[in-house]
Every structure is written in C-alpha cells, then in structure tokens.
Coordinates of C-alpha atoms and ligand atoms in Angstrom, one line a residue:
M13 CA 101.6 129.9 110.0
I14 CA 102.8 133.0 108.2
N15 CA 106.4 134.2 109.0
L16 CA 105.8 137.6 110.6
Q17 CA 109.2 138.7 109.6
A18 CA 107.7 138.6 106.0
I19 CA 105.1 141.5 106.6
P20 CA 104.2 142.8 103.3
Y21 CA 106.2 145.7 102.0
E22 CA 107.9 145.9 105.4
H23 CA 105.5 148.3 106.8
P24 CA 106.3 148.6 110.4
A25 CA 102.7 148.4 111.7
W26 CA 100.0 146.1 110.7
V27 CA 96.6 144.6 111.4
E28 CA 96.3 140.8 111.9
V29 CA 92.9 139.1 111.4
D30 CA 92.6 135.5 112.4
L31 CA 90.3 134.1 109.9
A32 CA 90.6 130.5 111.4
Q33 CA 89.3 131.9 114.7
F34 CA 86.5 133.8 112.8
K35 CA 85.3 130.4 111.4
K36 CA 85.4 128.8 114.8
N37 CA 83.2 131.6 116.0
I38 CA 80.7 130.9 113.5
H39 CA 80.6 127.3 114.2
A40 CA 80.3 128.1 117.9
I41 CA 77.3 130.5 117.3
R42 CA 75.6 127.8 115.0
A43 CA 75.8 125.3 117.7
Y44 CA 74.6 127.8 120.3
V45 CA 71.6 128.9 118.3
Q46 CA 70.8 125.2 117.4
N47 CA 71.4 125.3 113.8
K48 CA 69.1 128.3 113.0
K49 CA 70.0 130.0 109.7
I50 CA 72.9 132.4 110.2
C51 CA 73.3 135.9 108.6
I52 CA 76.6 137.7 109.2
P53 CA 76.4 141.5 109.1
I54 CA 79.5 142.6 107.5
K55 CA 78.8 146.4 107.0
A56 CA 81.4 149.0 107.5
N57 CA 84.2 147.0 105.9
A58 CA 83.2 143.9 108.0
Y59 CA 83.3 146.0 111.2
G60 CA 86.9 147.1 110.0
H61 CA 88.2 143.7 109.5
G62 CA 88.1 143.8 105.6
L63 CA 85.0 143.2 103.7
I64 CA 86.1 140.4 101.1
P65 CA 88.3 138.2 103.1
I66 CA 85.8 138.1 105.9
A67 CA 82.9 137.4 103.4
K68 CA 85.0 134.7 101.8
A69 CA 85.6 133.0 105.2
A70 CA 81.9 133.3 106.2
V71 CA 80.9 131.7 102.9
E72 CA 83.4 128.9 103.5
V73 CA 81.7 128.0 106.6
G74 CA 78.3 128.0 105.0
V75 CA 76.6 131.0 106.3
D76 CA 73.1 131.6 104.9
Y77 CA 73.2 135.3 104.4
L78 CA 75.7 138.1 104.4
A79 CA 74.2 141.5 105.4
V80 CA 75.6 144.9 104.5
S81 CA 74.3 148.4 104.9
C82 CA 74.4 149.9 101.6
L83 CA 74.3 149.1 97.9
Q84 CA 78.0 150.0 97.4
E85 CA 79.2 147.3 99.9
A86 CA 77.0 144.6 98.3
I87 CA 78.3 145.3 94.9
L88 CA 82.0 145.0 96.1
L89 CA 80.9 141.6 97.3
R90 CA 79.3 140.6 94.1
Q91 CA 82.4 142.0 92.1
A92 CA 84.5 139.6 94.3
K93 CA 82.4 136.8 93.1
I94 CA 80.6 136.1 96.4
T95 CA 77.5 134.4 95.3
C96 CA 75.8 133.9 98.7
S97 CA 72.5 135.7 99.4
I98 CA 73.2 139.3 100.3
L99 CA 70.7 141.4 102.4
V100 CA 71.1 145.2 102.2
L101 CA 69.8 146.5 105.5
G102 CA 69.9 150.1 104.8
P103 CA 67.5 152.4 103.0
I104 CA 67.0 152.4 99.3
Y105 CA 66.7 155.2 96.7
P106 CA 64.9 155.0 93.3
N107 CA 67.9 155.2 91.2
Q108 CA 69.5 152.3 92.9
I109 CA 66.8 149.6 92.2
I110 CA 68.3 148.7 88.9
H111 CA 71.6 147.7 90.6
F112 CA 69.8 145.8 93.3
I113 CA 68.2 143.7 90.6
N114 CA 71.3 143.3 88.4
Y115 CA 73.4 142.2 91.3
D116 CA 70.7 139.9 92.7
L117 CA 70.5 141.4 96.1
D118 CA 67.8 141.3 98.7
I119 CA 66.3 144.6 99.3
T120 CA 65.0 145.9 102.6
V121 CA 61.4 147.4 102.2
S122 CA 60.2 149.5 105.1
S123 CA 57.4 151.6 103.5
I124 CA 54.8 151.7 100.8
T125 CA 56.9 154.4 99.1
K126 CA 59.9 152.1 98.9
A127 CA 57.8 149.2 97.5
R128 CA 56.7 151.6 94.9
Y129 CA 60.1 152.4 93.9
I130 CA 60.8 148.8 93.3
S131 CA 57.5 148.3 91.4
D132 CA 58.1 151.2 89.2
A133 CA 61.6 150.2 88.4
F134 CA 60.4 146.7 87.5
H135 CA 58.0 148.0 85.1
Q136 CA 60.2 150.6 83.6
L137 CA 63.1 148.1 83.1
Q138 CA 60.6 145.5 81.8
C139 CA 62.1 143.0 84.3
S140 CA 61.3 139.3 84.1
Q141 CA 62.9 138.0 87.3
A142 CA 61.4 138.1 90.7
I143 CA 62.7 140.6 93.1
K144 CA 63.7 139.4 96.6
I145 CA 62.6 141.6 99.4
H146 CA 62.8 141.6 103.2
V147 CA 60.2 143.7 105.0
E148 CA 61.4 145.6 108.0
I149 CA 59.1 146.0 110.9
E150 CA 59.3 148.7 113.5
T151 CA 59.0 147.2 117.1
G152 CA 61.0 149.7 119.3
M153 CA 64.3 150.7 117.6
Q154 CA 62.7 153.8 115.9
R155 CA 65.2 153.9 113.1
T156 CA 63.7 152.4 110.0
G157 CA 60.9 149.8 109.6
I158 CA 57.1 150.0 109.1
R159 CA 54.8 150.2 112.1
I160 CA 52.8 147.0 112.7
E161 CA 49.6 149.0 112.5
S162 CA 50.6 150.5 109.1
S163 CA 52.0 147.4 107.8
G164 CA 48.7 145.9 106.6
E165 CA 48.4 148.2 103.6
L166 CA 52.1 147.5 102.7
F167 CA 51.6 143.7 102.6
D168 CA 48.4 144.1 100.6
Y169 CA 50.5 146.2 98.0
I170 CA 53.2 143.5 98.0
E171 CA 50.7 140.8 97.4
Q172 CA 49.4 142.7 94.4
C173 CA 52.8 142.7 92.9
P174 CA 53.6 139.1 92.1
F175 CA 57.3 139.9 91.2
L176 CA 57.9 140.9 94.7
K177 CA 59.1 137.8 96.5
V178 CA 59.0 138.2 100.4
Q179 CA 62.2 136.3 101.4
G180 CA 62.2 137.6 104.9
I181 CA 60.4 139.7 107.5
Y182 CA 62.5 141.3 110.2
T183 CA 62.9 143.7 113.1
H184 CA 65.9 145.0 115.0
L185 CA 66.4 145.0 118.7
A186 CA 67.4 148.2 120.6
T187 CA 68.3 147.1 124.0
A188 CA 69.4 143.6 123.9
D189 CA 72.6 143.7 125.7
D190 CA 71.5 142.4 129.0
K191 CA 69.7 139.3 130.0
N192 CA 65.9 139.6 130.8
N193 CA 65.8 143.2 129.5
A194 CA 62.1 144.2 129.7
F195 CA 62.0 146.3 126.6
T196 CA 63.7 143.6 124.5
L197 CA 61.2 141.0 125.9
N198 CA 58.4 143.3 124.7
Q199 CA 60.1 143.8 121.2
I200 CA 60.1 139.9 120.9
H201 CA 56.6 139.7 122.1
L202 CA 55.4 142.1 119.6
F203 CA 57.2 140.6 116.7
L204 CA 56.2 137.0 117.6
E205 CA 52.5 138.0 117.8
F206 CA 52.8 139.7 114.4
K207 CA 54.7 136.8 113.0
E208 CA 51.7 134.5 114.0
K209 CA 49.3 136.7 112.0
I210 CA 51.4 137.3 108.9
K211 CA 53.1 134.0 108.4
L212 CA 50.1 132.3 106.9
R213 CA 50.2 134.8 104.0
F214 CA 53.9 134.5 103.4
P215 CA 54.7 130.9 104.4
K216 CA 58.1 130.9 102.9
A217 CA 59.4 134.0 104.6
I218 CA 62.4 133.9 107.0
F219 CA 61.6 135.7 110.2
H220 CA 64.6 137.2 111.9
M221 CA 65.4 139.7 114.7
A222 CA 68.5 138.7 116.7
N223 CA 71.5 140.8 116.7
S224 CA 74.6 139.8 119.0
G225 CA 72.5 140.5 122.1
G226 CA 69.4 138.6 120.8
S227 CA 71.4 135.7 119.7
Y228 CA 73.4 135.4 123.0
Y229 CA 70.8 136.3 125.7
F230 CA 67.4 135.7 124.1
P231 CA 66.8 132.2 122.6
Q232 CA 63.1 133.1 121.9
S233 CA 64.3 135.7 119.5
H234 CA 66.4 133.3 117.1
L235 CA 63.2 132.4 115.0
D236 CA 64.4 131.2 111.7
M237 CA 67.7 133.1 111.4
V238 CA 70.1 135.2 113.6
R239 CA 72.2 138.1 112.7
P240 CA 75.1 138.5 115.1
G241 CA 77.8 140.9 114.1
K242 CA 80.0 141.8 117.2
L243 CA 79.5 138.2 118.5
A244 CA 80.8 136.6 115.3
F245 CA 83.9 139.0 115.3
G246 CA 84.5 138.0 118.9
Y247 CA 84.3 141.1 120.9
Y248 CA 80.7 141.1 122.2
Q249 CA 81.0 140.9 125.9
T250 CA 79.3 137.8 127.4
E251 CA 79.4 136.0 130.7
T252 CA 81.0 133.0 129.1
A253 CA 83.5 133.4 126.2
L254 CA 81.3 131.9 123.3
T255 CA 83.6 133.5 120.7
S256 CA 87.0 135.1 120.6
P257 CA 88.5 138.3 119.1
I258 CA 90.0 137.9 115.6
F259 CA 91.7 141.3 115.3
S260 CA 95.2 142.5 116.4
I261 CA 97.3 145.2 115.8
K262 CA 101.1 145.0 115.9
A263 CA 104.1 147.2 115.2
H264 CA 107.8 147.3 115.3
V265 CA 109.6 149.6 117.8
S266 CA 111.1 152.4 115.5
Y267 CA 113.2 154.3 118.0
F268 CA 114.8 153.8 121.4
K269 CA 116.4 156.5 123.6
V270 CA 117.1 157.4 127.3
V271 CA 115.5 160.5 128.3
K272 CA 116.5 162.7 131.5
K273 CA 114.4 163.7 134.3
G274 CA 112.1 166.7 133.7
Q275 CA 111.9 166.4 129.9
G276 CA 108.3 167.0 128.2
I277 CA 107.4 164.3 125.7
S278 CA 105.6 164.9 122.4
Y279 CA 103.4 167.8 121.3
N280 CA 102.7 170.4 123.9
H281 CA 104.7 168.4 126.5
Q282 CA 101.4 166.8 128.0
F283 CA 103.8 164.3 129.8
T284 CA 107.1 165.2 131.7
T285 CA 109.5 162.5 132.9
S286 CA 109.7 162.2 136.6
E287 CA 113.2 160.5 136.6
E288 CA 115.6 159.4 133.9
T289 CA 113.7 156.7 131.8
R290 CA 113.7 154.9 128.5
I291 CA 111.4 155.9 125.8
I292 CA 110.5 153.9 122.8
T293 CA 108.6 155.3 119.7
I294 CA 105.9 153.3 117.9
P295 CA 105.2 153.9 114.2
I296 CA 101.4 154.3 114.3
G297 CA 99.3 157.3 115.0
Y298 CA 95.8 158.8 114.5
G299 CA 96.4 158.9 110.9
D300 CA 96.1 155.1 111.0
G301 CA 93.0 155.3 113.1
Y302 CA 94.7 154.8 116.4
R303 CA 92.8 157.1 118.6
R304 CA 94.3 160.4 119.8
S305 CA 92.3 160.2 122.9
L306 CA 94.5 157.3 124.1
S307 CA 97.3 159.8 124.7
N308 CA 98.6 159.4 128.2
K309 CA 96.1 156.7 128.7
G310 CA 96.6 153.7 126.5
W311 CA 99.2 150.9 126.7
V312 CA 101.2 148.7 124.5
L313 CA 102.5 145.2 125.3
L314 CA 106.3 144.5 124.8
N315 CA 107.9 141.4 126.0
G316 CA 104.6 140.2 127.4
K317 CA 104.4 143.3 129.7
R318 CA 102.3 146.4 129.6
Y319 CA 103.7 149.9 129.3
P320 CA 102.0 153.2 129.3
I321 CA 101.8 155.5 126.3
V322 CA 103.2 159.0 127.3
G323 CA 102.6 162.3 125.7
M324 CA 100.4 163.1 122.8
I325 CA 99.7 160.6 120.1
C326 CA 100.9 162.1 116.8
M327 CA 99.5 161.6 113.4
D328 CA 102.1 158.8 112.6
Q329 CA 103.8 157.8 115.8
F330 CA 103.6 157.8 119.6
M331 CA 106.0 157.3 122.6
V332 CA 105.9 154.6 125.4
N333 CA 107.6 154.8 128.7
I334 CA 109.4 151.5 129.3
G335 CA 111.2 152.7 132.7
Q336 CA 114.3 150.9 133.3
D337 CA 113.5 147.9 131.1
S338 CA 115.2 147.4 127.8
A339 CA 113.9 147.3 124.2
Y340 CA 115.5 147.2 120.8
V341 CA 114.5 148.8 117.4
G342 CA 112.5 146.2 115.7
D343 CA 111.0 144.6 118.7
E344 CA 107.4 143.6 118.2
V345 CA 104.8 145.5 120.3
V346 CA 101.1 144.5 120.5
L347 CA 98.6 147.5 120.5
V348 CA 95.5 145.3 120.3
G349 CA 95.6 141.6 121.1
K350 CA 97.7 139.1 123.1
Q351 CA 101.3 138.8 123.8
G352 CA 102.5 136.3 126.5
N353 CA 99.9 136.3 129.3
E354 CA 98.9 139.9 128.7
E355 CA 96.0 141.2 126.5
I356 CA 94.8 144.5 125.3
T357 CA 91.2 144.2 124.2
L358 CA 89.2 146.5 122.0
N359 CA 86.7 146.8 124.8
E360 CA 89.4 148.2 127.0
L361 CA 90.4 150.8 124.4
A362 CA 86.9 151.6 123.9
R363 CA 86.4 152.3 127.8
L364 CA 89.5 154.6 127.6
C365 CA 88.0 156.5 124.7
D366 CA 84.6 156.5 126.1
T367 CA 83.1 154.9 123.0
V368 CA 82.1 151.5 121.9
S369 CA 84.6 149.0 120.5
S370 CA 83.0 148.8 117.0
E371 CA 83.8 152.5 116.6
I372 CA 87.4 151.9 117.5
L373 CA 87.5 149.1 114.9
V374 CA 86.1 150.8 111.9
N375 CA 88.5 153.7 112.4
F376 CA 91.5 151.9 111.5
N377 CA 92.3 152.6 107.9
E378 CA 94.0 151.3 104.8
R379 CA 97.4 152.5 105.7
L380 CA 97.8 149.6 107.9
P381 CA 98.4 146.5 105.9
H382 CA 96.2 143.7 106.7
L383 CA 97.5 140.2 107.2
Y384 CA 94.9 137.3 107.1
L385 CA 96.1 134.3 109.1
D386 CA 94.9 131.0 107.7
T387 CA 94.6 131.7 104.0
N388 CA 98.0 132.7 103.3
Y389 CA 97.1 135.8 101.5
S390 CA 97.3 139.6 102.5
Y391 CA 94.8 142.1 101.5
W392 CA 95.9 145.5 101.0
E393 CA 93.2 148.0 100.4
F394 CA 89.9 148.4 101.9
N395 CA 86.9 148.7 99.9
T396 CA 88.6 147.9 96.8
L397 CA 89.3 144.6 95.0
K398 CA 92.9 144.7 94.8
A399 CA 93.3 141.6 96.8
S400 CA 96.6 139.8 95.8
T401 CA 98.3 136.7 97.4
F402 CA 101.2 137.6 99.4
K403 CA 103.3 135.7 96.9
E404 CA 102.3 138.0 94.1
A405 CA 102.6 141.1 96.3
S406 CA 106.3 140.0 97.2
Q407 CA 107.0 139.5 93.5
G408 CA 105.9 142.9 92.8
L409 CA 108.6 144.5 95.0
Ligands
PLP518 C1 74.5 146.0 112.7 C2 73.2 145.2 112.6 C3 73.2 144.0 113.2 C4 74.4 143.3 114.0 O1 74.5 144.0 115.2 P1 75.6 143.5 116.3 O2 75.2 144.2 117.5 O3 76.8 143.7 115.8 O4 75.2 142.0 116.5 C5 72.1 143.1 113.2 N1 71.0 143.7 112.4 C6 70.9 144.9 111.9 C7 69.7 145.4 111.3 C8 72.1 145.7 112.0 O5 72.0 146.9 111.6

C-alpha cells in the first residue's frame, strides 16, 4: 500500500485510482459473460481515470481489445507501447488514414465513402499490409453506422478490396439500461438476423454490440465480444454489485475557523450561518473539475461522517460546515469514495448535478495528481506520456 502521507509534490487534493479493483472488475465481467472476448472502451482519458495506466492494467489481465473514440487517443496508446488490438470507434477523415495504417489500428467503417477513403489512401501510399476494419451497422442509435438495407453495397465494395480485412461487425445499443427493454430486444433481433445472413461471407469477423447495459442485462447480445465501459470502471448501476468503483477523490483540510451566527459564506453569500458554527476549507474547486453546481448541495466525508458543502464552490476551494465537531488542518476528507462506513458515489454527485456520472468523471482535470494504487507509480498528466514512477518523481523534487 502506498503511504498516503507521500502524495506526490504535496498537492493537497488528489485522485486515487484502484487498479487492483479495476482488474478484479474485468475478471468478474469475464466470468459473467462466460469468457466471451472483452473489449474495454477507454475513450475520454479512460472515462477520466487516465488513459495509459488503465490501458496497461487492462492489457495485464488479457483483454482482447481496447476501444477509443478518436485517432489521437489511439496514437497515445501506441506511443506508450501498448500493442493490444485497438479499435477506434469514431468517424474517420481522409488525411488520418495513413496514421491508422502506420499505428496498426482497427478502423470503423460506416459508409462506402469511408471505405473509399481507405482504399484511396492504400493505393496512394502503395501499402502492402492488410488494413483491419470493423463495419458499424445502424440498428437504432441513429448516430453512426450503415443501415442494414444499404449495407449490401458496402460489403460488395469491401469484398472487391482484398486489402480490407473485416475483423469485426458491430452495432451500438441505445436503450440497454433496463432489463427486457423492448427497443433493445428489437435492436438485438435486427443484428442477430443480419449476422446470420452476413457471417457466411465474413466467417472470421467478430460480432459485437454489448455496452455495459447489454453486457449486464442482455446475455443474447454478448455474441463474440462485449464492450462494457461504465461496468468495467465500476459505476454502472446494477441490481447486484458485479463490479465496484475504482475512483476516489481526497483532499487535506486547508483551513479551520469558528464563524459567528448570521455570517454569509463564500461568493455572494449564498449561505448564512444560523448559529455559531465551525467551517473548514477544502482546497479543490471547479478549476479542478469539482462541479460548481454542487454548491450548497454536495457533501464531504470527514472522520467517517458526512458534512454539507456551504456557500458557492470557488475555482480552487470550497467550505464545509462541521457544526460543533472538530477538525484539524491536514485532516483527510473524501469527496468521492469511501471513508469509514460512509460513501459518496459518483452516481450521487451526478444526481445532485442533474447529469450522468460519466460526465462528472471526465471533467476532473490534470491539476489533480493521480495516484494509481497497486502499481506503485503515479501518473501526472492526462493525455501526455510523462508518466514517471513515484520514486523518480520524488527524486526530481
Ligand atoms: C462508449 C461506448 C461503449 C461503452 O459504453 P458504456 O455505456 O460505458 O458501457 C461501447 N460501445 C461504443 C460504440 C461506445 O461508444
């Protein structure tokens, strides 16, 4: 276990990511989906957890695929020497194709136009290697993907291009967050029917469609591979706890004071003390991604107890009312995660902010140092490759 007194650079607030639990989550999913192939979506900085450490942990437990949204994310992975198959889920543009080829990335093809981009680049660059593609089929998300009725022409085109290797054929579920959802059942039905027709032509293709909801609620959607994101990170809400959260935010109390009755707290005095009380200051704010809409609504944990945020959250700090209880500068508070028997979950914050937990997560930024429990290294900057071991970081001080 890392000594928490030794937080890198003594920054008073930090994120903790439990990589050991992340690996347990993947094992649990693998057992649950009965050893189907696993693709872990790690777009948007691995849902805010940090792209490279999460990718490495996923590779260590033998996932079959990593999926990202865009070329830039995939290149970061390759530059970090991640050799696992990488599927880029998002759209492609002609001037990107050369990089997809050079970095050995699986490309999503969702129209004839996109297939032509690849074919044109292949010929222009006089490539010799095959190019791996996954064809995305539209079954109800209405985002990207070719309609089943127009896909015949695309597949004919692909078959005329021997350098296009169909690694996979996939679709995306729009409404899979409750059991027996009729629309999801229909999407599954459409895709299975389509699969029966097309699989003879592409016998090696991996068919996949299950996001977290599909993976958890719809076994018939597992097919050859599942793509659970939220479920792998442990905050997809399910009836039984198949996986657990791996993300916490902690901080050290930066200030303590006693405030008299009738005093306004923070900008515009949106909270006024109703009696003499004790107020502590927490050194994190919306400049770190801690949402301003938690002003006068959110909570922190101190000594295993919940205390309310009072007044507006500032860019770098906010205040908490601890009533008649005591606290000391330097005490550890938990903003997301567990302390004693209490827990503040991302889902709770999401409800208070009227959003989804993924949005809360991806908003935390690089000002908060990230501490990765289980590998003994800390990772400082998001979306860059300046990972260093904690030891090296300390020596640099
Ligand atoms: C983001 C994404 C997923 C994962 O979604 P979760 O709801 O986090 O499980 C799977 N497939 C595609 C195409 C995605 O864009």
